Amino acid sequence: MAGVVLGRVVEFEQGLPWRVVFPETEHAGASGFLRELAVSDCSPATLRSYAYDLLRWFRFLHGRWTAWERAERSDVREFVEMLREAPVPQRLNRRSDGPAPGSVNPITGKATLGATYGSRTINHQLSVLFGFYEWACAAELGPLVNPVPAQRSRATGGRLNAHHNPMDSFVIHQRATYRQKTPRPMWRAIPDDAADALFGALRSHRDRALVSFWLSSGARATELLGLCHGTDLDAGSNTITVVSKGSRLRETIPASVDSFVWLALYLQQERPPIEHGGPVWWTRQGTPRPLTYHAARAVLQRANAALGSNWTLHDLRHTAAARLLADPAFSLFDVQTILRHASVSTTQIYSQPRLEDLVAKVLEHHARPRPAGPVIEPVYDEAAVRELLGLPA
């Protein structure tokens, strides 16, 4: 039937947490690949992301009456062309009075998401498909080849520049075929006055506690939402214990006193369920349920709608990093430890000057009066000095 979207990604409570059903049964190839990732200790969020990438590929091939085992390089090329031009289905339901796709918000200076798939999304899709076909070839699922072009560095095998001779210059490796150019990573912290306005637009003590913790600790959104009673909160030392996104280790990070004050108000006045080992953050409407990432993002979206801004949850982490780096008491490595970056080069991104700071400095530079030129001291005869130096009278 025309208009029917085939396949779906299904969550399971036991075994493999995320699986691809296409068209009406579990896809054996996708489940095998995702099981390999799960055994390799990939997070459920990664499995979910990869499952949707595979589903998008299967739907594309189904429209071309091509089995995934028979996909060719030309199919990958046309798939990339489709992603560059086709609208993202989730963004078709924009509000009629909402900003145009790709337009710049006048308050934050940030561009809204475009109507089509971004370059990073396309590159991630190609990486997933390359890994999927590499696994399928190694598992001998049939006489097939990998239709996705490999990265340039894979031609020699191993990591790029793993055995580089320090006496030779580094070679600039080109992007793999079909990979898109990606813009330089940019970050945008929320100015103090805008952060105050955002905080004032929140509707509950729970939301104020959440934003205060994000701004003071620099924790990622999902890390903070995973806090549990009895194990992760220490008001006496003003610290919280989170499960880091990358290493998935339990790590303790500092938070502000104000954050714990807002937390106490939330627990006292809104009275969410409190159980040892239970979640800290709960929904406020209907039957209490643990607060999810999408529900927390909706909280910020309501505040954005009231202010006309488009700040994101990750901007709160950027703001915490910028505030710490602006304090001379913190070194770059101190901030790296608090943010739990694997490499200090990631933390250095936050040391790049922000556009608004550069604009303020340029305006200050032009508004500063020009220094006066050299003058002749009154104790000297001006005419004699000018004649001595050859200056015009």
GROMACS .gro file of C-alpha atoms in nm:
model
  393
    1MET     CA    1   0.000   0.000   0.000
    2ALA     CA    2   0.124   0.347  -0.089
    3GLY     CA    3   0.217   0.563   0.208
    4VAL     CA    4   0.278   0.267   0.441
    5VAL     CA    5   0.614   0.291   0.618
    6LEU     CA    6   0.766  -0.053   0.657
    7GLY     CA    7   0.970  -0.169   0.952
    8ARG     CA    8   1.032  -0.034   1.299
    9VAL     CA    9   1.283  -0.042   1.583
   10VAL     CA   10   1.154  -0.230   1.887
   11GLU     CA   11   1.282  -0.223   2.246
   12PHE     CA   12   1.304  -0.551   2.440
   13GLU     CA   13   1.336  -0.592   2.815
   14GLN     CA   14   1.542  -0.910   2.791
   15GLY     CA   15   1.828  -1.007   2.566
   16LEU     CA   16   1.921  -0.766   2.291
   17PRO     CA   17   1.766  -0.434   2.402
   18TRP     CA   18   1.701  -0.290   2.054
   19ARG     CA   19   1.614  -0.483   1.739
   20VAL     CA   20   1.511  -0.404   1.384
   21VAL     CA   21   1.182  -0.548   1.261
   22PHE     CA   22   1.170  -0.541   0.882
   23PRO     CA   23   0.936  -0.570   0.712
   24GLU     CA   24   0.728  -0.762   0.968
   25THR     CA   25   0.978  -0.996   1.136
   26GLU     CA   26   1.303  -0.947   1.323
   27HIS     CA   27   1.586  -0.884   1.079
   28ALA     CA   28   1.841  -1.158   1.141
   29GLY     CA   29   2.135  -0.970   0.990
   30ALA     CA   30   2.069  -0.653   1.188
   31SER     CA   31   2.021  -0.846   1.512
   32GLY     CA   32   2.347  -1.032   1.460
   33PHE     CA   33   2.536  -0.708   1.405
   34LEU     CA   34   2.374  -0.535   1.704
   35ARG     CA   35   2.446  -0.837   1.922
   36GLU     CA   36   2.815  -0.807   1.831
   37LEU     CA   37   2.807  -0.444   1.942
   38ALA     CA   38   2.625  -0.530   2.264
   39VAL     CA   39   2.883  -0.794   2.353
   40SER     CA   40   3.153  -0.534   2.279
   41ASP     CA   41   3.004  -0.326   2.564
   42CYS     CA   42   2.833  -0.063   2.350
   43SER     CA   43   2.566   0.130   2.537
   44PRO     CA   44   2.194   0.076   2.468
   45ALA     CA   45   2.178   0.428   2.327
   46THR     CA   46   2.440   0.334   2.068
   47LEU     CA   47   2.249   0.019   1.977
   48ARG     CA   48   1.932   0.222   1.933
   49SER     CA   49   2.108   0.474   1.708
   50TYR     CA   50   2.263   0.200   1.493
   51ALA     CA   51   1.930   0.019   1.467
   52TYR     CA   52   1.761   0.327   1.321
   53ASP     CA   53   2.047   0.375   1.075
   54LEU     CA   54   2.006   0.017   0.954
   55LEU     CA   55   1.629   0.057   0.930
   56ARG     CA   56   1.671   0.367   0.714
   57TRP     CA   57   1.900   0.170   0.481
   58PHE     CA   58   1.663  -0.127   0.457
   59ARG     CA   59   1.373   0.101   0.372
   60PHE     CA   60   1.575   0.267   0.097
   61LEU     CA   61   1.675  -0.067  -0.056
   62HIS     CA   62   1.317  -0.196  -0.033
   63GLY     CA   63   1.202   0.096  -0.245
   64ARG     CA   64   1.457  -0.010  -0.506
   65TRP     CA   65   1.361  -0.380  -0.487
   66THR     CA   66   1.715  -0.465  -0.380
   67ALA     CA   67   1.811  -0.712  -0.109
   68TRP     CA   68   2.067  -0.583   0.139
   69GLU     CA   69   2.303  -0.868   0.044
   70ARG     CA   70   2.302  -0.747  -0.319
   71ALA     CA   71   2.359  -0.376  -0.252
   72GLU     CA   72   2.622  -0.213  -0.472
   73ARG     CA   73   2.827   0.103  -0.458
   74SER     CA   74   2.580   0.279  -0.684
   75ASP     CA   75   2.309   0.212  -0.425
   76VAL     CA   76   2.520   0.379  -0.158
   77ARG     CA   77   2.580   0.678  -0.386
   78GLU     CA   78   2.209   0.726  -0.452
   79PHE     CA   79   2.136   0.673  -0.083
   80VAL     CA   80   2.367   0.962   0.004
   81GLU     CA   81   2.203   1.176  -0.264
   82MET     CA   82   1.865   1.098  -0.111
   83LEU     CA   83   1.985   1.193   0.239
   84ARG     CA   84   2.122   1.523   0.111
   85GLU     CA   85   1.788   1.621  -0.041
   86ALA     CA   86   1.513   1.436   0.146
   87PRO     CA   87   1.348   1.604   0.447
   88VAL     CA   88   1.388   1.452   0.791
   89PRO     CA   89   1.051   1.293   0.878
   90GLN     CA   90   1.065   1.407   1.241
   91ARG     CA   91   1.101   1.771   1.131
   92LEU     CA   92   0.800   1.773   0.900
   93ASN     CA   93   0.569   1.835   1.196
   94ARG     CA   94   0.702   2.181   1.268
   95ARG     CA   95   0.465   2.438   1.403
   96SER     CA   96   0.334   2.674   1.139
   97ASP     CA   97   0.449   2.974   1.343
   98GLY     CA   98   0.788   2.821   1.418
   99PRO     CA   99   1.120   2.942   1.275
  100ALA     CA  100   1.215   2.845   0.923
  101PRO     CA  101   1.459   2.552   0.894
  102GLY     CA  102   1.817   2.672   0.910
  103SER     CA  103   1.723   3.024   1.024
  104VAL     CA  104   1.929   3.196   1.292
  105ASN     CA  105   1.764   3.272   1.625
  106PRO     CA  106   1.797   3.647   1.696
  107ILE     CA  107   1.840   3.593   2.071
  108THR     CA  108   2.089   3.306   2.084
  109GLY     CA  109   2.258   3.347   1.746
  110LYS     CA  110   2.219   2.971   1.690
  111ALA     CA  111   2.078   2.825   1.370
  112THR     CA  112   1.777   2.597   1.392
  113LEU     CA  113   1.802   2.248   1.250
  114GLY     CA  114   1.777   2.227   0.875
  115ALA     CA  115   1.506   2.041   0.688
  116THR     CA  116   1.743   1.777   0.546
  117TYR     CA  117   1.994   1.542   0.703
  118GLY     CA  118   2.316   1.706   0.825
  119SER     CA  119   2.667   1.613   0.715
  120ARG     CA  120   2.750   1.443   1.045
  121THR     CA  121   2.434   1.234   1.024
  122ILE     CA  122   2.526   1.119   0.673
  123ASN     CA  123   2.882   1.033   0.778
  124HIS     CA  124   2.754   0.842   1.080
  125GLN     CA  125   2.512   0.652   0.857
  126LEU     CA  126   2.796   0.550   0.625
  127SER     CA  127   3.013   0.442   0.919
  128VAL     CA  128   2.733   0.221   1.052
  129LEU     CA  129   2.675   0.062   0.712
  130PHE     CA  130   3.048   0.004   0.662
  131GLY     CA  131   3.071  -0.172   0.997
  132PHE     CA  132   2.757  -0.372   0.925
  133TYR     CA  133   2.887  -0.507   0.595
  134GLU     CA  134   3.233  -0.570   0.739
  135TRP     CA  135   3.071  -0.786   1.007
  136ALA     CA  136   2.849  -0.960   0.750
  137CYS     CA  137   3.150  -1.045   0.532
  138ALA     CA  138   3.346  -1.177   0.832
  139ALA     CA  139   3.046  -1.383   0.943
  140GLU     CA  140   3.019  -1.531   0.593
  141LEU     CA  141   2.651  -1.455   0.559
  142GLY     CA  142   2.675  -1.503   0.189
  143PRO     CA  143   2.871  -1.409  -0.120
  144LEU     CA  144   2.871  -1.035  -0.065
  145VAL     CA  145   3.109  -0.742  -0.068
  146ASN     CA  146   3.110  -0.420   0.130
  147PRO     CA  147   2.948  -0.155  -0.094
  148VAL     CA  148   3.051   0.134   0.132
  149PRO     CA  149   3.389   0.290   0.043
  150ALA     CA  150   3.641   0.260   0.326
  151GLN     CA  151   3.824   0.547   0.491
  152ARG     CA  152   4.150   0.643   0.322
  153SER     CA  153   4.355   0.540   0.625
  154ARG     CA  154   4.225   0.183   0.606
  155ALA     CA  155   4.422   0.118   0.286
  156THR     CA  156   4.741   0.071   0.484
  157GLY     CA  157   4.566  -0.093   0.777
  158GLY     CA  158   4.571   0.013   1.140
  159ARG     CA  159   4.538   0.354   1.290
  160LEU     CA  160   4.614   0.664   1.085
  161ASN     CA  161   4.981   0.770   1.127
  162ALA     CA  162   5.037   0.487   1.378
  163HIS     CA  163   5.395   0.435   1.254
  164HIS     CA  164   5.470   0.783   1.130
  165ASN     CA  165   5.836   0.868   1.081
  166PRO     CA  166   5.901   1.190   1.275
  167MET     CA  167   6.155   1.293   1.009
  168ASP     CA  168   5.882   1.301   0.744
  169SER     CA  169   5.600   1.548   0.703
  170PHE     CA  170   5.246   1.441   0.781
  171VAL     CA  171   5.037   1.357   0.477
  172ILE     CA  172   4.695   1.517   0.456
  173HIS     CA  173   4.452   1.230   0.399
  174GLN     CA  174   4.140   1.305   0.200
  175ARG     CA  175   3.791   1.215   0.308
  176ALA     CA  176   3.658   0.879   0.201
  177THR     CA  177   3.426   0.872  -0.098
  178TYR     CA  178   3.073   0.994  -0.021
  179ARG     CA  179   3.180   1.134   0.318
  180GLN     CA  180   3.058   1.488   0.369
  181LYS     CA  181   3.251   1.793   0.479
  182THR     CA  182   3.175   1.869   0.842
  183PRO     CA  183   3.199   2.216   0.994
  184ARG     CA  184   3.448   2.284   1.269
  185PRO     CA  185   3.307   2.198   1.612
  186MET     CA  186   3.155   2.508   1.766
  187TRP     CA  187   3.028   2.567   2.114
  188ARG     CA  188   2.804   2.838   2.252
  189ALA     CA  189   2.770   2.917   2.618
  190ILE     CA  190   2.464   3.096   2.753
  191PRO     CA  191   2.544   3.453   2.865
  192ASP     CA  192   2.477   3.530   3.229
  193ASP     CA  193   2.175   3.754   3.163
  194ALA     CA  194   2.025   3.496   2.926
  195ALA     CA  195   2.087   3.220   3.181
  196ASP     CA  196   1.905   3.426   3.445
  197ALA     CA  197   1.612   3.477   3.207
  198LEU     CA  198   1.604   3.105   3.128
  199PHE     CA  199   1.608   3.019   3.496
  200GLY     CA  200   1.322   3.262   3.560
  201ALA     CA  201   1.109   3.098   3.289
  202LEU     CA  202   1.115   2.758   3.460
  203ARG     CA  203   0.792   2.647   3.624
  204SER     CA  204   0.888   2.422   3.915
  205HIS     CA  205   1.154   2.360   4.177
  206ARG     CA  206   1.236   2.034   4.002
  207ASP     CA  207   1.323   2.219   3.681
  208ARG     CA  208   1.524   2.480   3.872
  209ALA     CA  209   1.718   2.208   4.052
  210LEU     CA  210   1.793   2.033   3.724
  211VAL     CA  211   1.917   2.347   3.548
  212SER     CA  212   2.118   2.453   3.852
  213PHE     CA  213   2.294   2.116   3.865
  214TRP     CA  214   2.365   2.126   3.490
  215LEU     CA  215   2.510   2.476   3.512
  216SER     CA  216   2.724   2.410   3.818
  217SER     CA  217   2.847   2.054   3.764
  218GLY     CA  218   2.880   2.039   3.386
  219ALA     CA  219   2.720   1.694   3.385
  220ARG     CA  220   2.567   1.569   3.063
  221ALA     CA  221   2.189   1.560   3.043
  222THR     CA  222   2.152   1.183   3.066
  223GLU     CA  223   2.415   1.159   3.340
  224LEU     CA  224   2.224   1.392   3.570
  225LEU     CA  225   1.891   1.225   3.496
  226GLY     CA  226   2.039   0.894   3.613
  227LEU     CA  227   2.097   1.008   3.972
  228CYS     CA  228   1.959   0.777   4.241
  229HIS     CA  229   1.875   0.832   4.607
  230GLY     CA  230   2.113   0.705   4.872
  231THR     CA  231   2.409   0.648   4.642
  232ASP     CA  232   2.459   0.948   4.414
  233LEU     CA  233   2.387   1.256   4.629
  234ASP     CA  234   2.616   1.394   4.899
  235ALA     CA  235   2.489   1.732   5.020
  236GLY     CA  236   2.754   1.740   5.295
  237SER     CA  237   3.041   1.754   5.047
  238ASN     CA  238   2.838   1.917   4.765
  239THR     CA  239   2.910   1.638   4.520
  240ILE     CA  240   2.710   1.405   4.298
  241THR     CA  241   2.811   1.069   4.152
  242VAL     CA  242   2.727   1.010   3.787
  243VAL     CA  243   2.787   0.731   3.538
  244SER     CA  244   3.011   0.888   3.275
  245LYS     CA  245   2.892   0.857   2.918
  246GLY     CA  246   3.216   0.735   2.763
  247SER     CA  247   3.380   0.512   3.023
  248ARG     CA  248   3.054   0.434   3.208
  249LEU     CA  249   3.247   0.456   3.531
  250ARG     CA  250   3.089   0.599   3.845
  251GLU     CA  251   3.266   0.930   3.899
  252THR     CA  252   3.212   1.200   4.162
  253ILE     CA  253   3.192   1.562   4.052
  254PRO     CA  254   3.128   1.884   4.247
  255ALA     CA  255   2.808   2.087   4.234
  256SER     CA  256   2.702   2.420   4.380
  257VAL     CA  257   2.532   2.472   4.715
  258ASP     CA  258   2.240   2.640   4.538
  259SER     CA  259   2.177   2.320   4.344
  260PHE     CA  260   2.125   2.123   4.663
  261VAL     CA  261   1.900   2.397   4.800
  262TRP     CA  262   1.674   2.373   4.495
  263LEU     CA  263   1.686   1.995   4.525
  264ALA     CA  264   1.571   2.015   4.888
  265LEU     CA  265   1.283   2.244   4.788
  266TYR     CA  266   1.184   2.002   4.514
  267LEU     CA  267   1.185   1.701   4.746
  268GLN     CA  268   1.004   1.887   5.024
  269GLN     CA  269   0.730   2.066   4.830
  270GLU     CA  270   0.663   1.838   4.533
  271ARG     CA  271   0.715   1.514   4.730
  272PRO     CA  272   0.829   1.274   4.453
  273PRO     CA  273   0.876   0.903   4.538
  274ILE     CA  274   1.189   0.858   4.749
  275GLU     CA  275   1.335   0.509   4.771
  276HIS     CA  276   1.689   0.399   4.835
  277GLY     CA  277   1.840   0.332   4.496
  278GLY     CA  278   1.540   0.486   4.318
  279PRO     CA  279   1.558   0.772   4.068
  280VAL     CA  280   1.572   1.130   4.192
  281TRP     CA  281   1.384   1.298   3.908
  282TRP     CA  282   1.016   1.219   3.840
  283THR     CA  283   0.741   1.354   3.618
  284ARG     CA  284   0.495   1.597   3.774
  285GLN     CA  285   0.178   1.519   3.576
  286GLY     CA  286  -0.034   1.203   3.604
  287THR     CA  287   0.114   0.887   3.748
  288PRO     CA  288   0.472   0.958   3.860
  289ARG     CA  289   0.729   0.812   3.621
  290PRO     CA  290   1.107   0.853   3.608
  291LEU     CA  291   1.197   1.164   3.409
  292THR     CA  292   1.339   1.078   3.065
  293TYR     CA  293   1.569   1.276   2.840
  294HIS     CA  294   1.284   1.371   2.606
  295ALA     CA  295   1.072   1.494   2.897
  296ALA     CA  296   1.363   1.703   3.028
  297ARG     CA  297   1.416   1.848   2.681
  298ALA     CA  298   1.047   1.940   2.670
  299VAL     CA  299   1.099   2.138   2.992
  300LEU     CA  300   1.366   2.347   2.823
  301GLN     CA  301   1.159   2.382   2.507
  302ARG     CA  302   0.872   2.534   2.707
  303ALA     CA  303   1.110   2.788   2.856
  304ASN     CA  304   1.251   2.860   2.510
  305ALA     CA  305   0.901   2.918   2.374
  306ALA     CA  306   0.838   3.179   2.644
  307LEU     CA  307   1.167   3.356   2.575
  308GLY     CA  308   1.187   3.311   2.197
  309SER     CA  309   1.524   3.135   2.227
  310ASN     CA  310   1.650   2.794   2.117
  311TRP     CA  311   1.897   2.687   2.388
  312THR     CA  312   1.961   2.314   2.424
  313LEU     CA  313   2.042   2.093   2.720
  314HIS     CA  314   2.401   2.054   2.602
  315ASP     CA  315   2.440   2.432   2.598
  316LEU     CA  316   2.415   2.413   2.977
  317ARG     CA  317   2.727   2.194   2.981
  318HIS     CA  318   2.902   2.440   2.750
  319THR     CA  319   2.808   2.721   2.988
  320ALA     CA  320   2.949   2.536   3.289
  321ALA     CA  321   3.276   2.478   3.102
  322ALA     CA  322   3.301   2.843   2.995
  323ARG     CA  323   3.241   2.967   3.350
  324LEU     CA  324   3.508   2.737   3.492
  325LEU     CA  325   3.765   2.834   3.229
  326ALA     CA  326   3.693   3.203   3.287
  327ASP     CA  327   3.792   3.161   3.653
  328PRO     CA  328   4.172   3.194   3.691
  329ALA     CA  329   4.156   2.953   3.985
  330PHE     CA  330   4.092   2.665   3.743
  331SER     CA  331   4.351   2.529   3.506
  332LEU     CA  332   4.269   2.361   3.179
  333PHE     CA  333   4.339   2.021   3.334
  334ASP     CA  334   4.110   2.100   3.628
  335VAL     CA  335   3.824   2.163   3.388
  336GLN     CA  336   3.911   1.849   3.193
  337THR     CA  337   3.882   1.645   3.513
  338ILE     CA  338   3.546   1.797   3.606
  339LEU     CA  339   3.403   1.750   3.256
  340ARG     CA  340   3.563   1.403   3.233
  341HIS     CA  341   3.700   1.449   2.883
  342ALA     CA  342   3.923   1.166   2.762
  343SER     CA  343   4.157   1.416   2.592
  344VAL     CA  344   4.252   1.767   2.691
  345SER     CA  345   4.215   1.867   2.324
  346THR     CA  346   3.839   1.831   2.369
  347THR     CA  347   3.848   2.069   2.665
  348GLN     CA  348   4.054   2.316   2.461
  349ILE     CA  349   3.754   2.368   2.235
  350TYR     CA  350   3.597   2.570   2.517
  351SER     CA  351   3.902   2.795   2.537
  352GLN     CA  352   3.836   2.929   2.188
  353PRO     CA  353   3.705   3.286   2.199
  354ARG     CA  354   3.332   3.324   2.156
  355LEU     CA  355   3.192   3.547   1.885
  356GLU     CA  356   3.005   3.769   2.132
  357ASP     CA  357   3.326   3.823   2.330
  358LEU     CA  358   3.517   3.918   2.015
  359VAL     CA  359   3.241   4.160   1.911
  360ALA     CA  360   3.254   4.327   2.253
  361LYS     CA  361   3.632   4.362   2.234
  362VAL     CA  362   3.621   4.509   1.883
  363LEU     CA  363   3.356   4.761   1.986
  364GLU     CA  364   3.560   4.855   2.291
  365HIS     CA  365   3.869   4.893   2.074
  366HIS     CA  366   3.698   5.136   1.837
  367ALA     CA  367   3.536   5.331   2.122
  368ARG     CA  368   3.867   5.379   2.302
  369PRO     CA  369   4.010   5.729   2.239
  370ARG     CA  370   4.324   5.742   2.033
  371PRO     CA  371   4.642   5.812   2.229
  372ALA     CA  372   4.772   6.165   2.197
  373GLY     CA  373   5.078   6.218   1.979
  374PRO     CA  374   5.419   6.319   2.111
  375VAL     CA  375   5.444   6.675   2.245
  376ILE     CA  376   5.735   6.903   2.330
  377GLU     CA  377   5.777   6.973   2.700
  378PRO     CA  378   5.714   7.336   2.793
  379VAL     CA  379   6.062   7.369   2.948
  380TYR     CA  380   6.215   7.351   2.601
  381ASP     CA  381   6.210   7.615   2.330
  382GLU     CA  382   5.965   7.466   2.081
  383ALA     CA  383   6.106   7.653   1.782
  384ALA     CA  384   6.462   7.541   1.862
  385VAL     CA  385   6.357   7.178   1.908
  386ARG     CA  386   6.171   7.175   1.578
  387GLU     CA  387   6.468   7.328   1.398
  388LEU     CA  388   6.701   7.073   1.562
  389LEU     CA  389   6.485   6.775   1.463
  390GLY     CA  390   6.399   6.911   1.118
  391LEU     CA  391   6.028   6.935   1.200
  392PRO     CA  392   5.805   7.189   1.026
  393ALA     CA  393   5.746   7.506   1.222
   0.00000   0.00000   0.00000
